[in-house]
Short mmCIF file of C-alpha atoms in Angstrom, two decimals:
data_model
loop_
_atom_site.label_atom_id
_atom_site.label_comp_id
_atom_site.label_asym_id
_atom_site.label_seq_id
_atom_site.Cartn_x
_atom_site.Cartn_y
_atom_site.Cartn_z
CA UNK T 26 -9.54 -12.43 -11.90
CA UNK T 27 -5.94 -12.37 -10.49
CA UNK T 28 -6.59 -8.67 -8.76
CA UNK T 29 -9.06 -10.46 -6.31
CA UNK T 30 -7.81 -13.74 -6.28
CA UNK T 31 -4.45 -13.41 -5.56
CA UNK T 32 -4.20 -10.38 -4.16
CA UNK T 33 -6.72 -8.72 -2.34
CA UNK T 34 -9.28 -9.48 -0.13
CA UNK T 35 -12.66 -7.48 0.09
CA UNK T 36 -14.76 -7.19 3.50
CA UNK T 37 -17.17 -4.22 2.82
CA UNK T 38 -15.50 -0.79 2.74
CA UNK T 39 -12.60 -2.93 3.80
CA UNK T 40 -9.16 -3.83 1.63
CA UNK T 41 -6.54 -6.62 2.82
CA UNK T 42 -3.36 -7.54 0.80
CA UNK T 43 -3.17 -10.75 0.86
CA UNK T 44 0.13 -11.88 -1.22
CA UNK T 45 3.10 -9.61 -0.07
CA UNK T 46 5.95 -9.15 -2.40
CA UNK T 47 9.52 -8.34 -1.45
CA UNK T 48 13.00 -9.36 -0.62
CA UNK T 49 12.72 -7.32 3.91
CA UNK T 50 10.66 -5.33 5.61
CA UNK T 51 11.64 -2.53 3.64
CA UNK T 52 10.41 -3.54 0.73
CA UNK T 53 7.60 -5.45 1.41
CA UNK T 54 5.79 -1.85 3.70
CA UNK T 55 6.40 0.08 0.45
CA UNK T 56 4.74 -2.76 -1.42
CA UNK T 57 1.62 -3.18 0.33
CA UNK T 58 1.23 0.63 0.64
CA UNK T 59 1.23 0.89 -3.07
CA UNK T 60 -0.82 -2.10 -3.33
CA UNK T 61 -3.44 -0.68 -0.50
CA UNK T 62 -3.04 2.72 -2.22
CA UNK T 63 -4.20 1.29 -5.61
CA UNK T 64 -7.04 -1.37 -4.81
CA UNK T 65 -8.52 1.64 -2.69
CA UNK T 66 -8.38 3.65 -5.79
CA UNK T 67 -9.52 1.09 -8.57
CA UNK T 68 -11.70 -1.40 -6.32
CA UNK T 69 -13.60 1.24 -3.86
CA UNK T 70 -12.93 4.44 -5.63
CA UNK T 71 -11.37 5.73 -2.89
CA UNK T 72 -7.89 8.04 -3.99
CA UNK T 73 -7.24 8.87 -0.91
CA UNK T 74 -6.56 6.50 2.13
CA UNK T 75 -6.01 6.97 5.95
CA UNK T 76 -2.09 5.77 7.36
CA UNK T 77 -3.86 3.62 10.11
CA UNK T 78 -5.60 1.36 7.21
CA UNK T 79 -2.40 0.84 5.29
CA UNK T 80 -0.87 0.15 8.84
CA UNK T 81 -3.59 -2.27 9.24
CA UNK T 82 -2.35 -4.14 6.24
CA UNK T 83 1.06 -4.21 6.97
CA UNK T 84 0.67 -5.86 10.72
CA UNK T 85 -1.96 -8.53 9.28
CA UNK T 86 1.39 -9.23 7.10
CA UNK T 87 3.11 -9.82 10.58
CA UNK T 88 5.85 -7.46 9.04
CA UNK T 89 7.27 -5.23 11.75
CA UNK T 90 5.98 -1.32 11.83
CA UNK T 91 8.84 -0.20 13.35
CA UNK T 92 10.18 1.88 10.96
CA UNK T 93 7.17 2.20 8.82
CA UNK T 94 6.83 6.22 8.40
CA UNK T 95 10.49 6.58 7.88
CA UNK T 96 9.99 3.84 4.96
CA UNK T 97 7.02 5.52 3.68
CA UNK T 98 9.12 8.60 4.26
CA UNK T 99 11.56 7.10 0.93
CA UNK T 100 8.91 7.41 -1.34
CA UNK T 101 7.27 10.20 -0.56
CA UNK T 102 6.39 12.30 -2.67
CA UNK T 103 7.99 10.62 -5.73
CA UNK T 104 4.97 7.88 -5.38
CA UNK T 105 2.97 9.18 -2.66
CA UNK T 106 1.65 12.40 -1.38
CA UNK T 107 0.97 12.95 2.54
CA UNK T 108 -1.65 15.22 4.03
CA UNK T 109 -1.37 15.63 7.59
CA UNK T 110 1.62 14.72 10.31
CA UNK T 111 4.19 11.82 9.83
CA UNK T 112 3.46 9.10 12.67
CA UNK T 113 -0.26 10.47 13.19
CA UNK T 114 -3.14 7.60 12.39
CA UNK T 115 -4.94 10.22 11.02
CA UNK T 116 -2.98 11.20 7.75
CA UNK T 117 -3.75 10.83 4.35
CA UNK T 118 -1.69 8.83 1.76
CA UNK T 119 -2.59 9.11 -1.93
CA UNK T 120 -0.66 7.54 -5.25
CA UNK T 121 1.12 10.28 -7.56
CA UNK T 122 1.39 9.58 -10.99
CA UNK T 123 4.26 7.49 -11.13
CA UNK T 124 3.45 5.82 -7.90
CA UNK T 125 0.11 4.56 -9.67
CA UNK T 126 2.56 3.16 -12.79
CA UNK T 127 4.89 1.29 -10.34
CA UNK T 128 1.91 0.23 -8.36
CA UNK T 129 0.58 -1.36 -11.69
CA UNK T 130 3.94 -3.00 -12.18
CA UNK T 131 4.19 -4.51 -9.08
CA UNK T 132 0.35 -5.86 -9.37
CA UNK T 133 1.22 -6.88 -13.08
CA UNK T 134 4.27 -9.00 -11.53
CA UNK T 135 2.00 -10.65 -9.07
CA UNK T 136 -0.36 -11.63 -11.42
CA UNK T 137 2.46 -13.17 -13.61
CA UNK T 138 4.35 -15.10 -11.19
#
């Protein structure tokens, strides 16, 4: 199964990315949130997922967090929705409806490539 294989890795109650996709930084934090923000939904049922574990992902990437809420900023709330403060660990990301279609996309280009 490409989803598992390729992509993810599964520890528990625990999601990693494992293949990043994307030409800078920019690109590849928007990326792995989508991907985070979908395996949470599909592989633990989980819609909804803290900033600190998508965070998580990112820095196992070694991709620099630097500017990572003002990236996640760009695509909110076209393909995310935020509950809670920007910059706070303890704010919730979740996929809209079109953020779940790109999301798909982008796993769907993975797979294929």
């Amino acid at each position: 199964m490409c989803i598992r294989d390729r992509v993810y890795d599964l520890e528990g109650n625990s999601l990693t990315i494992v293949k990043i996709f994307g030409e800078d930084d920019r690109e590849k934090i928007k990326n792995i949130t989508l991907l985070v923000l979908l395996g949470y939904k599909y592989i633990l049922g989980n819609n909804e997922v803290l900033s600190k574990e998508i965070r998580r992902n990112v820095a196992e990437n070694r991709i620099s967090l630097n500017n990572f809420a003002t990236y996640l900023k760009e695509i909110t709330p076209s393909l995310i929705r935020r509950k809670g403060k920007l910059r706070s660990p303890n704010t919730i990301y979740k996929l809209t409806t079109l953020g779940e279609v790109s999301a798909r996309d982008l796993l769907k280009k993975i797979c294929e490539g």
